[in-house]
PDB file of C-alpha atoms in Angstrom:
ATOM      1  CA  MET A   1       0.000   0.000   0.000  1.00 46.00           C
ATOM      2  CA  SER A   2       1.568   3.279  -1.128  1.00 49.00           C
ATOM      3  CA  LEU A   3       1.331   6.444   0.815  1.00 50.00           C
ATOM      4  CA  ALA A   4      -0.155   9.439  -0.968  1.00 52.00           C
ATOM      5  CA  GLU A   5       2.291  12.194  -1.658  1.00 53.00           C
ATOM      6  CA  PRO A   6       1.683  15.322   0.469  1.00 53.00           C
ATOM      7  CA  ALA A   7       0.185  18.270  -1.294  1.00 53.00           C
ATOM      8  CA  ALA A   8       2.626  21.008  -2.171  1.00 52.00           C
ATOM      9  CA  LEU A   9       2.423  23.959   0.184  1.00 50.00           C
ATOM     10  CA  PRO A  10       2.256  27.471  -1.311  1.00 52.00           C
ATOM     11  CA  VAL A  11       5.544  29.258  -1.153  1.00 51.00           C
ATOM     12  CA  ALA A  12       5.349  32.820   0.250  1.00 50.00           C
ATOM     13  CA  THR A  13       7.211  35.199  -1.931  1.00 50.00           C
ATOM     14  CA  SER A  14       7.656  38.911  -1.742  1.00 49.00           C
ATOM     15  CA  ALA A  15       7.592  39.365  -5.477  1.00 49.00           C
ATOM     16  CA  ALA A  16       3.843  39.961  -5.677  1.00 48.00           C
ATOM     17  CA  PRO A  17       3.768  42.716  -3.032  1.00 50.00           C
ATOM     18  CA  ARG A  18       6.773  44.315  -4.685  1.00 52.00           C
ATOM     19  CA  LEU A  19       5.027  44.237  -8.027  1.00 48.00           C
ATOM     20  CA  ASP A  20       1.828  45.699  -6.469  1.00 68.00           C
ATOM     21  CA  MET A  21       3.639  48.454  -4.556  1.00 69.00           C
ATOM     22  CA  PRO A  22       3.956  50.886  -7.524  1.00 76.00           C
ATOM     23  CA  LYS A  23       0.311  50.332  -8.384  1.00 78.00           C
ATOM     24  CA  ARG A  24      -0.731  51.056  -4.808  1.00 80.00           C
ATOM     25  CA  LEU A  25       1.407  54.204  -4.735  1.00 78.00           C
ATOM     26  CA  VAL A  26      -0.129  55.420  -7.987  1.00 78.00           C
ATOM     27  CA  THR A  27      -3.623  54.658  -6.698  1.00 83.00           C
ATOM     28  CA  ARG A  28      -2.951  56.457  -3.429  1.00 82.00           C
ATOM     29  CA  PHE A  29      -1.459  59.446  -5.284  1.00 79.00           C
ATOM     30  CA  LYS A  30      -4.489  59.672  -7.574  1.00 80.00           C
ATOM     31  CA  ALA A  31      -6.830  59.531  -4.581  1.00 83.00           C
ATOM     32  CA  SER A  32      -4.982  62.310  -2.740  1.00 83.00           C
ATOM     33  CA  LEU A  33      -4.272  64.466  -5.817  1.00 84.00           C
ATOM     34  CA  PRO A  34      -7.408  66.665  -5.401  1.00 86.00           C
ATOM     35  CA  ALA A  35      -6.411  67.424  -1.805  1.00 86.00           C
ATOM     36  CA  TYR A  36      -2.889  68.414  -2.862  1.00 85.00           C
ATOM     37  CA  LEU A  37      -4.268  70.619  -5.622  1.00 88.00           C
ATOM     38  CA  LEU A  38      -6.531  72.384  -3.126  1.00 90.00           C
ATOM     39  CA  LEU A  39      -3.577  72.912  -0.773  1.00 88.00           C
ATOM     40  CA  LEU A  40      -1.233  74.080  -3.528  1.00 89.00           C
ATOM     41  CA  PRO A  41      -2.182  77.815  -3.454  1.00 89.00           C
ATOM     42  CA  SER A  42      -1.698  77.946   0.315  1.00 89.00           C
ATOM     43  CA  LEU A  43       1.610  76.091   0.075  1.00 89.00           C
ATOM     44  CA  VAL A  44       2.858  78.484  -2.613  1.00 90.00           C
ATOM     45  CA  PHE A  45       1.760  81.467  -0.527  1.00 89.00           C
ATOM     46  CA  LEU A  46       3.522  80.119   2.574  1.00 88.00           C
ATOM     47  CA  ALA A  47       6.663  79.290   0.604  1.00 88.00           C
ATOM     48  CA  LEU A  48       6.897  82.747  -0.942  1.00 86.00           C
ATOM     49  CA  PHE A  49       5.753  85.053   1.829  1.00 86.00           C
ATOM     50  CA  THR A  50       6.407  83.135   5.066  1.00 83.00           C
ATOM     51  CA  TYR A  51       9.171  80.560   4.823  1.00 85.00           C
ATOM     52  CA  GLY A  52      10.903  82.401   1.997  1.00 86.00           C
ATOM     53  CA  ALA A  53      10.820  85.643   3.967  1.00 84.00           C
ATOM     54  CA  MET A  54      12.161  83.880   7.063  1.00 85.00           C
ATOM     55  CA  GLY A  55      14.998  82.450   5.036  1.00 87.00           C
ATOM     56  CA  ARG A  56      15.762  85.874   3.593  1.00 87.00           C
ATOM     57  CA  VAL A  57      15.865  87.396   7.088  1.00 87.00           C
ATOM     58  CA  LEU A  58      18.217  84.657   8.235  1.00 88.00           C
ATOM     59  CA  ILE A  59      20.563  85.335   5.324  1.00 89.00           C
ATOM     60  CA  ASP A  60      20.409  89.122   5.692  1.00 87.00           C
ATOM     61  CA  ALA A  61      21.306  88.832   9.372  1.00 88.00           C
ATOM     62  CA  LEU A  62      24.692  87.407   8.339  1.00 88.00           C
ATOM     63  CA  TYR A  63      25.586  90.257   5.964  1.00 87.00           C
ATOM     64  CA  GLN A  64      26.070  93.986   6.232  1.00 84.00           C
ATOM     65  CA  ARG A  65      25.930  96.905   3.821  1.00 73.00           C
ATOM     66  CA  ALA A  66      27.445 100.216   4.891  1.00 64.00           C
ATOM     67  CA  THR A  67      25.494 102.346   2.387  1.00 65.00           C
ATOM     68  CA  PRO A  68      22.623 101.589  -0.015  1.00 65.00           C
ATOM     69  CA  LYS A  69      25.070 101.371  -2.946  1.00 69.00           C
ATOM     70  CA  ALA A  70      27.908  99.627  -1.140  1.00 67.00           C
ATOM     71  CA  PRO A  71      28.515  95.913  -1.715  1.00 73.00           C
ATOM     72  CA  VAL A  72      27.368  93.509   0.950  1.00 77.00           C
ATOM     73  CA  ARG A  73      29.939  91.710   3.060  1.00 83.00           C
ATOM     74  CA  PHE A  74      29.670  88.667   5.259  1.00 84.00           C
ATOM     75  CA  VAL A  75      29.914  89.497   8.971  1.00 84.00           C
ATOM     76  CA  GLY A  76      28.576  86.341  10.598  1.00 83.00           C
ATOM     77  CA  LEU A  77      27.115  86.988  14.031  1.00 87.00           C
ATOM     78  CA  ASP A  78      28.390  90.558  14.264  1.00 89.00           C
ATOM     79  CA  ASN A  79      24.934  91.976  13.557  1.00 90.00           C
ATOM     80  CA  ILE A  80      23.434  90.043  16.459  1.00 91.00           C
ATOM     81  CA  ALA A  81      26.231  91.207  18.740  1.00 92.00           C
ATOM     82  CA  ALA A  82      25.688  94.796  17.603  1.00 91.00           C
ATOM     83  CA  VAL A  83      21.957  94.584  18.318  1.00 93.00           C
ATOM     84  CA  LEU A  84      22.516  93.120  21.774  1.00 92.00           C
ATOM     85  CA  ALA A  85      25.010  95.893  22.559  1.00 93.00           C
ATOM     86  CA  ASP A  86      22.708  98.662  21.301  1.00 92.00           C
ATOM     87  CA  PRO A  87      21.128 100.610  24.215  1.00 93.00           C
ATOM     88  CA  ALA A  88      18.202 101.555  21.969  1.00 92.00           C
ATOM     89  CA  PHE A  89      17.358  97.871  21.453  1.00 93.00           C
ATOM     90  CA  SER A  90      17.567  97.031  25.154  1.00 93.00           C
ATOM     91  CA  GLY A  91      15.366 100.052  25.894  1.00 93.00           C
ATOM     92  CA  ALA A  92      12.863  98.893  23.279  1.00 94.00           C
ATOM     93  CA  VAL A  93      12.837  95.401  24.828  1.00 94.00           C
ATOM     94  CA  VAL A  94      12.143  96.826  28.292  1.00 94.00           C
ATOM     95  CA  ASN A  95       9.402  99.042  26.873  1.00 95.00           C
ATOM     96  CA  ASN A  96       7.889  96.066  25.073  1.00 94.00           C
ATOM     97  CA  LEU A  97       7.898  93.937  28.213  1.00 94.00           C
ATOM     98  CA  VAL A  98       6.155  96.682  30.189  1.00 95.00           C
ATOM     99  CA  TYR A  99       3.777  97.231  27.290  1.00 95.00           C
ATOM    100  CA  ALA A 100       3.002  93.501  26.962  1.00 93.00           C
ATOM    101  CA  VAL A 101       2.274  92.985  30.643  1.00 93.00           C
ATOM    102  CA  GLY A 102       0.430  96.290  30.968  1.00 94.00           C
ATOM    103  CA  THR A 103      -1.864  95.528  28.050  1.00 94.00           C
ATOM    104  CA  ALA A 104      -2.301  91.743  28.292  1.00 93.00           C
ATOM    105  CA  ILE A 105      -3.402  91.548  31.926  1.00 94.00           C
ATOM    106  CA  PRO A 106      -6.074  94.289  31.766  1.00 95.00           C
ATOM    107  CA  SER A 107      -7.290  93.169  28.336  1.00 95.00           C
ATOM    108  CA  ILE A 108      -7.639  89.526  29.346  1.00 95.00           C
ATOM    109  CA  GLY A 109      -9.206  90.449  32.679  1.00 94.00           C
ATOM    110  CA  LEU A 110     -11.774  92.725  31.044  1.00 95.00           C
ATOM    111  CA  ALA A 111     -12.457  90.139  28.344  1.00 94.00           C
ATOM    112  CA  LEU A 112     -13.156  87.455  30.951  1.00 93.00           C
ATOM    113  CA  LEU A 113     -15.382  89.830  32.906  1.00 93.00           C
ATOM    114  CA  PHE A 114     -17.323  90.768  29.774  1.00 93.00           C
ATOM    115  CA  ALA A 115     -17.691  87.115  28.761  1.00 92.00           C
ATOM    116  CA  LEU A 116     -18.954  86.039  32.181  1.00 90.00           C
ATOM    117  CA  THR A 117     -21.421  88.930  32.268  1.00 90.00           C
ATOM    118  CA  LEU A 118     -22.715  88.442  28.727  1.00 88.00           C
ATOM    119  CA  SER A 119     -22.586  84.635  28.474  1.00 83.00           C
ATOM    120  CA  ARG A 120     -26.386  84.377  28.488  1.00 80.00           C
ATOM    121  CA  THR A 121     -27.791  85.149  25.056  1.00 76.00           C
ATOM    122  CA  HIS A 122     -30.617  87.658  24.915  1.00 76.00           C
ATOM    123  CA  ALA A 123     -31.327  90.937  23.161  1.00 76.00           C
ATOM    124  CA  VAL A 124     -29.435  93.149  25.623  1.00 82.00           C
ATOM    125  CA  SER A 125     -26.367  90.899  25.820  1.00 82.00           C
ATOM    126  CA  SER A 126     -26.184  90.642  22.032  1.00 85.00           C
ATOM    127  CA  ALA A 127     -26.243  94.426  21.707  1.00 88.00           C
ATOM    128  CA  LEU A 128     -23.565  94.806  24.376  1.00 89.00           C
ATOM    129  CA  ARG A 129     -21.385  92.172  22.704  1.00 89.00           C
ATOM    130  CA  ALA A 130     -21.593  94.061  19.427  1.00 89.00           C
ATOM    131  CA  ALA A 131     -20.727  97.332  21.173  1.00 90.00           C
ATOM    132  CA  LEU A 132     -17.710  95.796  22.911  1.00 91.00           C
ATOM    133  CA  PHE A 133     -16.531  94.156  19.696  1.00 91.00           C
ATOM    134  CA  LEU A 134     -16.885  97.346  17.647  1.00 92.00           C
ATOM    135  CA  PRO A 135     -13.374  98.701  18.502  1.00 92.00           C
ATOM    136  CA  VAL A 136     -11.874  95.574  16.936  1.00 91.00           C
ATOM    137  CA  LEU A 137     -13.332  96.570  13.564  1.00 92.00           C
ATOM    138  CA  ILE A 138     -11.773 100.045  13.665  1.00 91.00           C
ATOM    139  CA  PRO A 139      -8.314 100.144  12.034  1.00 91.00           C
ATOM    140  CA  MET A 140      -5.520 100.935  14.447  1.00 91.00           C
ATOM    141  CA  VAL A 141      -4.488 103.974  12.418  1.00 91.00           C
ATOM    142  CA  ALA A 142      -7.976 105.465  12.620  1.00 91.00           C
ATOM    143  CA  ALA A 143      -8.228 104.629  16.316  1.00 92.00           C
ATOM    144  CA  SER A 144      -4.845 106.256  16.914  1.00 92.00           C
ATOM    145  CA  ALA A 145      -5.971 109.455  15.199  1.00 90.00           C
ATOM    146  CA  LEU A 146      -9.095 109.456  17.372  1.00 91.00           C
ATOM    147  CA  PHE A 147      -7.092 109.029  20.571  1.00 92.00           C
ATOM    148  CA  MET A 148      -4.702 111.781  19.537  1.00 90.00           C
ATOM    149  CA  PHE A 149      -7.633 114.198  19.747  1.00 89.00           C
ATOM    150  CA  ILE A 150      -8.597 112.684  23.098  1.00 90.00           C
ATOM    151  CA  PHE A 151      -5.067 113.137  24.454  1.00 91.00           C
ATOM    152  CA  LEU A 152      -4.521 116.681  23.141  1.00 87.00           C
ATOM    153  CA  PRO A 153      -3.127 118.830  25.981  1.00 85.00           C
ATOM    154  CA  ASN A 154      -5.634 121.258  27.535  1.00 82.00           C
ATOM    155  CA  VAL A 155      -8.188 120.969  24.729  1.00 83.00           C
ATOM    156  CA  GLY A 156      -8.588 117.192  24.392  1.00 83.00           C
ATOM    157  CA  LEU A 157     -11.629 115.302  25.565  1.00 85.00           C
ATOM    158  CA  LEU A 158      -9.718 113.695  28.425  1.00 87.00           C
ATOM    159  CA  ASP A 159      -8.362 116.993  29.737  1.00 85.00           C
ATOM    160  CA  TYR A 160     -11.799 118.556  29.440  1.00 84.00           C
ATOM    161  CA  TYR A 161     -13.155 116.218  32.096  1.00 85.00           C
ATOM    162  CA  ILE A 162     -10.018 115.699  34.195  1.00 85.00           C
ATOM    163  CA  GLY A 163      -9.374 119.460  34.245  1.00 79.00           C
ATOM    164  CA  ARG A 164     -12.318 119.830  36.590  1.00 78.00           C
ATOM    165  CA  LEU A 165     -10.562 117.611  39.132  1.00 80.00           C
ATOM    166  CA  LEU A 166      -6.846 118.352  38.706  1.00 76.00           C
ATOM    167  CA  PRO A 167      -5.293 121.826  38.703  1.00 77.00           C
ATOM    168  CA  VAL A 168      -2.277 120.709  36.623  1.00 78.00           C
ATOM    169  CA  LEU A 169      -2.894 118.534  33.578  1.00 81.00           C
ATOM    170  CA  PRO A 170      -0.225 116.151  32.247  1.00 85.00           C
ATOM    171  CA  ASN A 171       0.950 116.009  28.642  1.00 88.00           C
ATOM    172  CA  TRP A 172      -0.230 112.491  27.915  1.00 89.00           C
ATOM    173  CA  LEU A 173       1.887 111.880  24.821  1.00 90.00           C
ATOM    174  CA  GLY A 174       4.672 114.359  25.529  1.00 89.00           C
ATOM    175  CA  ASP A 175       5.734 113.229  28.996  1.00 89.00           C
ATOM    176  CA  PRO A 176       8.276 110.357  28.898  1.00 91.00           C
ATOM    177  CA  ASP A 177       6.974 109.030  32.224  1.00 91.00           C
ATOM    178  CA  ILE A 178       3.394 108.476  31.070  1.00 92.00           C
ATOM    179  CA  ALA A 179       3.504 108.323  27.247  1.00 93.00           C
ATOM    180  CA  LEU A 180       3.894 104.524  27.187  1.00 94.00           C
ATOM    181  CA  TYR A 181       0.940 104.079  29.529  1.00 93.00           C
ATOM    182  CA  ALA A 182      -1.128 106.412  27.369  1.00 92.00           C
ATOM    183  CA  ILE A 183      -0.658 104.250  24.270  1.00 93.00           C
ATOM    184  CA  MET A 184      -1.497 101.177  26.347  1.00 94.00           C
ATOM    185  CA  ILE A 185      -5.012 102.514  26.761  1.00 93.00           C
ATOM    186  CA  ILE A 186      -5.789 102.271  23.053  1.00 93.00           C
ATOM    187  CA  THR A 187      -4.491  98.684  22.928  1.00 93.00           C
ATOM    188  CA  ILE A 188      -6.642  97.625  25.875  1.00 95.00           C
ATOM    189  CA  TRP A 189      -9.635  99.369  24.324  1.00 94.00           C
ATOM    190  CA  LYS A 190      -9.189  97.514  21.035  1.00 93.00           C
ATOM    191  CA  ASN A 191      -8.233  94.038  22.270  1.00 94.00           C
ATOM    192  CA  ALA A 192     -10.622  93.435  25.177  1.00 94.00           C
ATOM    193  CA  GLY A 193     -13.593  92.832  22.883  1.00 93.00           C
ATOM    194  CA  TYR A 194     -11.531  90.563  20.642  1.00 94.00           C
ATOM    195  CA  TYR A 195     -10.411  88.331  23.506  1.00 95.00           C
ATOM    196  CA  MET A 196     -13.981  88.310  24.835  1.00 94.00           C
ATOM    197  CA  LEU A 197     -15.054  86.219  21.829  1.00 93.00           C
ATOM    198  CA  PHE A 198     -12.645  83.425  22.756  1.00 94.00           C
ATOM    199  CA  PHE A 199     -13.836  83.352  26.352  1.00 94.00           C
ATOM    200  CA  LEU A 200     -17.459  83.296  25.181  1.00 92.00           C
ATOM    201  CA  ALA A 201     -16.620  80.286  23.040  1.00 90.00           C
ATOM    202  CA  GLY A 202     -14.796  78.651  25.945  1.00 90.00           C
ATOM    203  CA  LEU A 203     -17.749  79.160  28.265  1.00 89.00           C
ATOM    204  CA  GLN A 204     -19.932  77.195  25.878  1.00 87.00           C
ATOM    205  CA  ALA A 205     -17.822  74.109  26.674  1.00 83.00           C
ATOM    206  CA  VAL A 206     -18.461  74.316  30.439  1.00 84.00           C
ATOM    207  CA  PRO A 207     -20.866  71.428  31.288  1.00 82.00           C
ATOM    208  CA  GLU A 208     -24.257  72.743  32.344  1.00 82.00           C
ATOM    209  CA  ASP A 209     -25.016  69.655  34.433  1.00 82.00           C
ATOM    210  CA  VAL A 210     -21.862  70.189  36.488  1.00 81.00           C
ATOM    211  CA  MET A 211     -22.796  73.835  37.064  1.00 81.00           C
ATOM    212  CA  GLU A 212     -26.322  72.857  38.105  1.00 80.00           C
ATOM    213  CA  ALA A 213     -25.034  70.145  40.431  1.00 84.00           C
ATOM    214  CA  ALA A 214     -22.624  72.580  42.057  1.00 80.00           C
ATOM    215  CA  HIS A 215     -25.449  75.087  42.494  1.00 75.00           C
ATOM    216  CA  LEU A 216     -27.674  72.464  44.113  1.00 79.00           C
ATOM    217  CA  ASP A 217     -24.818  71.482  46.443  1.00 76.00           C
ATOM    218  CA  GLY A 218     -24.669  75.048  47.713  1.00 78.00           C
ATOM    219  CA  ALA A 219     -21.639  76.315  45.758  1.00 78.00           C
ATOM    220  CA  GLY A 220     -21.786  80.078  45.302  1.00 80.00           C
ATOM    221  CA  PRO A 221     -20.750  82.045  42.209  1.00 80.00           C
ATOM    222  CA  TYR A 222     -17.158  82.393  43.450  1.00 82.00           C
ATOM    223  CA  GLN A 223     -16.790  78.670  44.133  1.00 86.00           C
ATOM    224  CA  ARG A 224     -18.240  77.781  40.740  1.00 84.00           C
ATOM    225  CA  LEU A 225     -15.924  80.280  39.048  1.00 84.00           C
ATOM    226  CA  ARG A 226     -12.822  79.047  40.847  1.00 84.00           C
ATOM    227  CA  HIS A 227     -13.390  75.295  40.799  1.00 81.00           C
ATOM    228  CA  ILE A 228     -15.371  74.765  37.586  1.00 85.00           C
ATOM    229  CA  ILE A 229     -15.246  77.660  35.123  1.00 86.00           C
ATOM    230  CA  LEU A 230     -11.585  78.678  35.370  1.00 88.00           C
ATOM    231  CA  PRO A 231     -10.240  75.089  35.129  1.00 87.00           C
ATOM    232  CA  GLU A 232     -12.407  74.528  32.046  1.00 86.00           C
ATOM    233  CA  LEU A 233     -11.061  77.749  30.504  1.00 90.00           C
ATOM    234  CA  LYS A 234      -7.366  76.797  30.829  1.00 87.00           C
ATOM    235  CA  PRO A 235      -6.921  76.028  27.099  1.00 86.00           C
ATOM    236  CA  THR A 236      -8.673  79.283  26.245  1.00 90.00           C
ATOM    237  CA  PHE A 237      -6.397  81.195  28.603  1.00 89.00           C
ATOM    238  CA  LEU A 238      -3.341  79.629  26.976  1.00 87.00           C
ATOM    239  CA  PHE A 239      -4.485  80.587  23.497  1.00 88.00           C
ATOM    240  CA  VAL A 240      -5.439  84.136  24.488  1.00 92.00           C
ATOM    241  CA  ILE A 241      -2.139  84.699  26.324  1.00 89.00           C
ATOM    242  CA  VAL A 242      -0.154  83.651  23.260  1.00 87.00           C
ATOM    243  CA  ILE A 243      -2.268  85.896  21.027  1.00 91.00           C
ATOM    244  CA  ALA A 244      -1.846  88.784  23.476  1.00 91.00           C
ATOM    245  CA  MET A 245       1.937  88.390  23.461  1.00 88.00           C
ATOM    246  CA  LEU A 246       1.991  88.331  19.661  1.00 88.00           C
ATOM    247  CA  ASN A 247      -0.182  91.438  19.527  1.00 90.00           C
ATOM    248  CA  ALA A 248       2.109  93.215  21.975  1.00 90.00           C
ATOM    249  CA  VAL A 249       4.997  92.722  19.556  1.00 88.00           C
ATOM    250  CA  THR A 250       3.221  93.252  16.236  1.00 87.00           C
ATOM    251  CA  GLN A 251       0.786  96.088  16.990  1.00 85.00           C
ATOM    252  CA  VAL A 252       2.791  99.281  16.536  1.00 89.00           C
ATOM    253  CA  ASP A 253       0.577 101.298  14.198  1.00 90.00           C
ATOM    254  CA  HIS A 254      -0.393 103.595  17.059  1.00 91.00           C
ATOM    255  CA  VAL A 255       3.284 104.217  17.805  1.00 92.00           C
ATOM    256  CA  PHE A 256       3.827 105.348  14.203  1.00 90.00           C
ATOM    257  CA  VAL A 257       0.848 107.684  14.297  1.00 90.00           C
ATOM    258  CA  MET A 258       0.954 109.025  17.848  1.00 91.00           C
ATOM    259  CA  THR A 259       4.540 109.195  19.144  1.00 90.00           C
ATOM    260  CA  GLN A 260       7.090 107.919  16.584  1.00 90.00           C
ATOM    261  CA  GLY A 261       8.823 106.167  19.483  1.00 89.00           C
ATOM    262  CA  GLY A 262       9.183 109.342  21.538  1.00 85.00           C
ATOM    263  CA  PRO A 263       9.495 111.277  23.638  1.00 89.00           C
ATOM    264  CA  SER A 264      13.081 110.246  24.424  1.00 88.00           C
ATOM    265  CA  ASN A 265      12.419 106.712  23.115  1.00 89.00           C
ATOM    266  CA  SER A 266       9.951 106.119  25.947  1.00 91.00           C
ATOM    267  CA  THR A 267       7.455 104.480  23.557  1.00 93.00           C
ATOM    268  CA  ASN A 268       9.969 102.832  21.244  1.00 93.00           C
ATOM    269  CA  LEU A 269       8.920  99.187  20.852  1.00 93.00           C
ATOM    270  CA  VAL A 270      10.897  96.348  19.272  1.00 93.00           C
ATOM    271  CA  LEU A 271       9.075  96.358  15.947  1.00 92.00           C
ATOM    272  CA  PHE A 272       9.434 100.111  15.644  1.00 94.00           C
ATOM    273  CA  TYR A 273      13.151  99.703  16.387  1.00 93.00           C
ATOM    274  CA  ILE A 274      13.373  97.177  13.546  1.00 93.00           C
ATOM    275  CA  TYR A 275      11.597  99.646  11.261  1.00 92.00           C
ATOM    276  CA  GLN A 276      14.046 102.401  12.207  1.00 91.00           C
ATOM    277  CA  GLN A 277      17.062 100.217  11.462  1.00 90.00           C
ATOM    278  CA  ALA A 278      15.721  98.938   8.141  1.00 87.00           C
ATOM    279  CA  VAL A 279      14.062 102.060   6.717  1.00 87.00           C
ATOM    280  CA  GLU A 280      15.561 105.106   8.416  1.00 86.00           C
ATOM    281  CA  HIS A 281      19.145 103.850   8.886  1.00 85.00           C
ATOM    282  CA  TYR A 282      19.088 101.326   6.020  1.00 85.00           C
ATOM    283  CA  ASP A 283      20.862  98.759   8.180  1.00 87.00           C
ATOM    284  CA  VAL A 284      19.103  95.647   6.894  1.00 88.00           C
ATOM    285  CA  GLY A 285      21.543  93.303   8.614  1.00 89.00           C
ATOM    286  CA  LYS A 286      20.925  94.832  12.025  1.00 90.00           C
ATOM    287  CA  ALA A 287      17.165  94.883  11.452  1.00 91.00           C
ATOM    288  CA  SER A 288      17.223  91.218  10.419  1.00 91.00           C
ATOM    289  CA  ALA A 289      19.257  90.299  13.489  1.00 92.00           C
ATOM    290  CA  ALA A 290      16.755  92.084  15.733  1.00 93.00           C
ATOM    291  CA  THR A 291      13.947  90.225  13.940  1.00 92.00           C
ATOM    292  CA  LEU A 292      15.597  86.863  14.581  1.00 91.00           C
ATOM    293  CA  LEU A 293      16.062  87.667  18.258  1.00 92.00           C
ATOM    294  CA  THR A 294      12.418  88.705  18.517  1.00 90.00           C
ATOM    295  CA  LEU A 295      11.202  85.530  16.794  1.00 88.00           C
ATOM    296  CA  ALA A 296      13.374  83.386  19.044  1.00 88.00           C
ATOM    297  CA  ALA A 297      11.963  85.094  22.135  1.00 87.00           C
ATOM    298  CA  LEU A 298       8.374  84.642  20.928  1.00 84.00           C
ATOM    299  CA  MET A 299       8.920  80.972  20.113  1.00 85.00           C
ATOM    300  CA  GLY A 300      10.503  80.399  23.520  1.00 85.00           C
ATOM    301  CA  LEU A 301       7.643  82.182  25.265  1.00 81.00           C
ATOM    302  CA  THR A 302       5.077  80.140  23.336  1.00 78.00           C
ATOM    303  CA  ALA A 303       6.834  76.860  24.142  1.00 82.00           C
ATOM    304  CA  LEU A 304       7.058  77.851  27.812  1.00 80.00           C
ATOM    305  CA  SER A 305       3.345  78.678  27.894  1.00 74.00           C
ATOM    306  CA  PHE A 306       2.387  75.323  26.393  1.00 73.00           C
ATOM    307  CA  ARG A 307       4.702  73.428  28.744  1.00 78.00           C
ATOM    308  CA  THR A 308       3.376  75.286  31.781  1.00 72.00           C
ATOM    309  CA  MET A 309      -0.198  74.531  30.816  1.00 66.00           C
ATOM    310  CA  ALA A 310       0.621  70.878  30.110  1.00 68.00           C
ATOM    311  CA  ASN A 311       2.281  70.508  33.512  1.00 68.00           C
ATOM    312  CA  ARG A 312      -0.720  72.029  35.247  1.00 59.00           C
ATOM    313  CA  GLU A 313      -3.142  69.743  33.440  1.00 59.00           C
ATOM    314  CA  GLY A 314      -1.020  66.704  34.259  1.00 57.00           C
ATOM    315  CA  GLY A 315      -0.648  67.634  37.914  1.00 48.00           C
ATOM    316  CA  PRO A 316      -2.866  66.506  40.753  1.00 43.00           C
TER     317      PRO A 316
END
């Protein structure tokens, strides 16, 4: 009696997958081609006006040109060293830090207060929201011109009312001790309504059942704010703080219109310093170096904010 021969087992080879791999890549490329075509205009825009500009700034920071017609020469990190040693830059950094803190804290505080007050939707709250958001729609240049009339010495709207209380009126934009605080007012006025929108959106994510349960358990408005609302608004706070810091560095239109960095450089901010170096002094290398230092500081501040918030959320 003969034993039947065992059936031949299939041999696994990698040839078939290798042959199918190009076909799968072509199929996947065809499926994703419409998405890439839709993203192409944005990618071109970013390449030309964002990443290309950043690369140009990085290159310009390594070169120097003595006069507009003089040839450029490679100087390495000398431009960065010159910026760090410039008293005008250090003064602008100090002014910007004071300006950032002095505008971010009041703006965010007012925005949170407005959002908590107007979180319930009805006819009156909708009208008040629109009124508080209206300054955001006014261009900074137009708002600066308006506030220049308000701050006019002796005849401005502010002095008209304060003159009844104070015998001696300050020169709001001409006194180096108070000029920076005067331009802070316009920033707070414009940004509070803008930040309010983010807090209103964040309040929509607060669970109503948790708020009702806390109310039934006897928790007052302060306890609910501290233990429920503010913890739920942590991501919103992080986002608004980052936006406020960016605005503190990039919003300098009112400085151009109202003070031109004066008096005595008391309102000279970092971006206005960069403008002076690039346009007035035609020192593109120094302006590019100051830009790189500013970007590095903003990126570090943003990373620190995200890490701080992540540590708080991961804590007990």
